[in-house]
XYZ file of C-alpha atoms in Angstrom:
208
model
C 0.018 -0.136 -0.011
C 1.423 3.445 -0.798
C 2.627 5.586 1.938
C 0.808 8.802 2.950
C 3.975 10.645 1.807
C 3.849 9.012 -1.662
C -0.052 9.847 -1.974
C 0.712 13.360 -1.035
C 3.647 13.730 -3.438
C 1.481 12.127 -6.135
C -1.271 14.724 -5.483
C 1.348 17.523 -5.809
C 2.481 16.012 -8.940
C -0.852 16.299 -10.508
C -1.291 19.967 -9.301
C 2.196 20.866 -10.804
C 1.030 19.228 -14.120
C -2.226 21.336 -14.009
C 0.134 24.413 -13.403
C 2.148 23.514 -16.659
C -1.007 22.858 -18.865
C -2.517 26.310 -17.496
C 0.581 28.169 -18.511
C 0.865 26.443 -21.993
C -2.702 25.975 -23.045
C -4.888 28.074 -20.639
C -8.178 26.689 -19.033
C -9.279 25.100 -22.284
C -6.323 22.753 -21.910
C -7.124 21.488 -18.554
C -8.867 18.160 -18.816
C -8.159 15.290 -16.489
C -6.862 13.224 -19.454
C -4.369 15.778 -20.495
C -3.328 16.269 -16.745
C -2.752 12.587 -16.463
C -0.484 12.371 -19.496
C 1.307 15.428 -18.331
C 1.973 14.037 -14.750
C 2.805 10.584 -16.189
C -0.122 8.866 -14.434
C -3.036 7.099 -15.663
C -6.481 8.727 -15.632
C -7.936 6.572 -12.704
C -4.896 7.763 -10.638
C -5.700 11.328 -11.241
C -9.585 10.720 -10.530
C -8.482 9.365 -7.235
C -7.695 12.825 -6.243
C -9.871 14.920 -8.297
C -13.352 14.026 -9.570
C -13.407 16.561 -12.500
C -11.420 19.482 -13.822
C -13.212 22.033 -11.792
C -12.130 20.297 -8.498
C -8.575 20.272 -9.864
C -8.546 23.837 -10.884
C -9.944 24.774 -7.216
C -7.007 22.753 -5.821
C -4.582 24.458 -8.162
C -5.405 27.985 -7.346
C -5.787 26.989 -3.447
C -2.158 25.868 -3.735
C -1.157 29.194 -5.347
C -2.948 30.899 -2.487
C -1.090 28.712 -0.030
C 2.101 29.493 -1.565
C 1.732 33.311 -1.505
C 0.431 33.069 1.983
C 3.343 31.159 3.236
C 5.783 33.490 1.637
C 3.968 36.364 3.240
C 4.267 34.923 6.721
C 8.128 35.763 6.510
C 7.070 39.381 6.718
C 5.401 40.069 10.096
C 3.231 43.148 9.971
C 4.756 44.517 13.232
C 8.068 44.772 11.584
C 6.786 47.806 9.583
C 6.222 49.846 12.848
C 8.267 52.922 12.791
C 9.478 52.809 9.358
C 9.427 55.989 7.349
C 10.361 57.348 3.751
C 12.280 54.796 1.599
C 12.610 52.304 4.277
C 8.905 52.039 4.538
C 8.577 51.917 0.615
C 11.253 49.129 0.348
C 9.728 47.006 3.082
C 6.233 47.330 1.746
C 7.363 46.532 -1.846
C 9.062 43.355 -0.765
C 5.849 42.150 0.775
C 3.828 42.902 -2.347
C 6.343 41.512 -4.786
C 5.409 38.122 -3.240
C 2.149 38.379 -5.140
C 3.529 39.596 -8.367
C 5.143 37.763 -11.277
C 8.824 38.840 -10.634
C 10.271 35.397 -11.261
C 9.204 32.075 -13.025
C 7.637 30.496 -9.927
C 5.531 33.717 -9.328
C 4.784 34.104 -12.897
C 3.200 30.585 -13.085
C 1.340 31.414 -9.921
C 0.015 34.574 -11.510
C -0.981 32.801 -14.740
C -2.903 30.045 -12.703
C -4.598 32.804 -10.613
C -5.656 34.931 -13.675
C -7.271 31.628 -15.363
C -9.053 30.942 -12.299
C -10.518 34.336 -11.911
C -11.511 34.472 -15.454
C -13.297 31.150 -15.179
C -15.041 32.377 -11.810
C -16.735 35.320 -13.867
C -19.000 32.753 -15.627
C -18.784 29.670 -13.137
C -20.302 30.760 -9.809
C -18.850 27.522 -8.187
C -15.555 29.196 -8.339
C -16.440 32.517 -6.546
C -16.241 31.555 -3.022
C -12.527 30.752 -3.444
C -11.665 33.980 -5.380
C -13.658 35.940 -2.887
C -11.917 34.428 0.181
C -8.580 35.160 -1.633
C -9.199 38.752 -2.378
C -10.501 39.350 1.338
C -7.344 37.739 2.620
C -5.224 40.014 0.312
C -7.316 42.943 1.259
C -6.728 42.525 4.986
C -3.057 41.743 4.942
C -2.463 45.029 2.673
C -4.884 47.040 4.962
C -3.034 45.882 8.084
C 0.343 46.883 6.671
C -0.860 50.351 5.708
C -2.412 50.871 9.011
C 0.939 49.904 10.884
C 2.668 52.494 8.388
C 0.188 55.234 9.561
C -1.273 55.622 6.071
C -4.601 57.686 6.367
C -7.772 55.560 5.545
C -5.855 52.289 5.124
C -8.925 50.266 3.879
C -9.545 52.931 1.138
C -5.836 52.993 0.032
C -5.762 49.293 0.181
C -8.491 49.093 -2.532
C -6.487 51.581 -4.736
C -3.401 49.428 -4.248
C -5.129 46.114 -4.995
C -6.307 47.672 -8.369
C -2.691 48.601 -9.098
C -1.446 45.116 -8.328
C -4.170 43.481 -10.333
C -3.330 45.520 -13.356
C 0.361 44.999 -13.052
C -0.328 41.105 -13.001
C -2.546 41.301 -16.088
C -0.060 43.385 -18.016
C 2.800 41.313 -17.083
C 1.424 37.870 -18.021
C -0.698 38.792 -21.034
C -0.073 40.527 -24.428
C -2.156 43.432 -22.991
C 0.979 45.088 -21.721
C 3.912 42.590 -21.434
C 5.511 44.675 -18.627
C 9.093 43.659 -17.894
C 10.011 42.910 -14.256
C 12.092 45.973 -14.052
C 9.171 48.038 -15.296
C 6.702 46.222 -12.957
C 8.860 47.058 -9.815
C 9.513 50.679 -10.860
C 5.759 51.314 -11.312
C 4.845 49.480 -8.119
C 7.602 51.637 -6.304
C 6.253 54.939 -7.737
C 2.823 54.146 -6.513
C 4.000 53.228 -3.027
C 5.974 56.439 -2.806
C 2.809 58.246 -3.576
C 0.715 56.284 -0.918
C 3.391 56.682 1.786
C 4.343 60.279 1.039
C 1.488 61.681 3.250
C 2.343 59.251 6.091
C 3.535 61.139 9.317
C 7.352 61.716 9.216
C 7.561 60.730 5.671
C 10.640 62.046 3.818
C 9.885 65.078 1.895
C 12.040 63.993 -1.250
C 12.325 60.169 -2.196
C 15.480 58.867 -3.527
C 15.751 57.225 -6.840
C 16.151 53.236 -7.177
């Protein structure tokens, strides 16, 4: 009988195969049969973990959320207390870049998440997951802005989330095809404007 570790690894292998298909073929390429072929398993083994491609897609995007959340835990919100000027900008940017496609791993995650959000537009079954992920992100950003003494952090978080969404879309689609350098520079410029009004902020930010 396969060990629990083997079963968990096999499930991860299936999800990783789904990631690869979502990147190369989009949601239309995500079928259990294609995932089975991509992962080197038979269709019966894949069905042992996922009844249909919808459940697999939910598992894939949940894995993305877990990875992002795990990375964000390396940045305790309390560590932002007392930071001002460029120190505050840099610290906040480091956190937010965990949500952006600045390397291959995070690019794959961003594509998977984008495919899922598009699917949720016409498939209500997916919406609870997207709504929970959005709520979690909103809370993390609002808490960070609150600690940094940003006026009306909840409202400012909404604007920042819109910026992040646009950066992701322009980075992983032909809509914009932003380079990593341009993505980072755009985010930093926005964060400087957000933090400029915080008490004790530097009067003149320095260049990157």
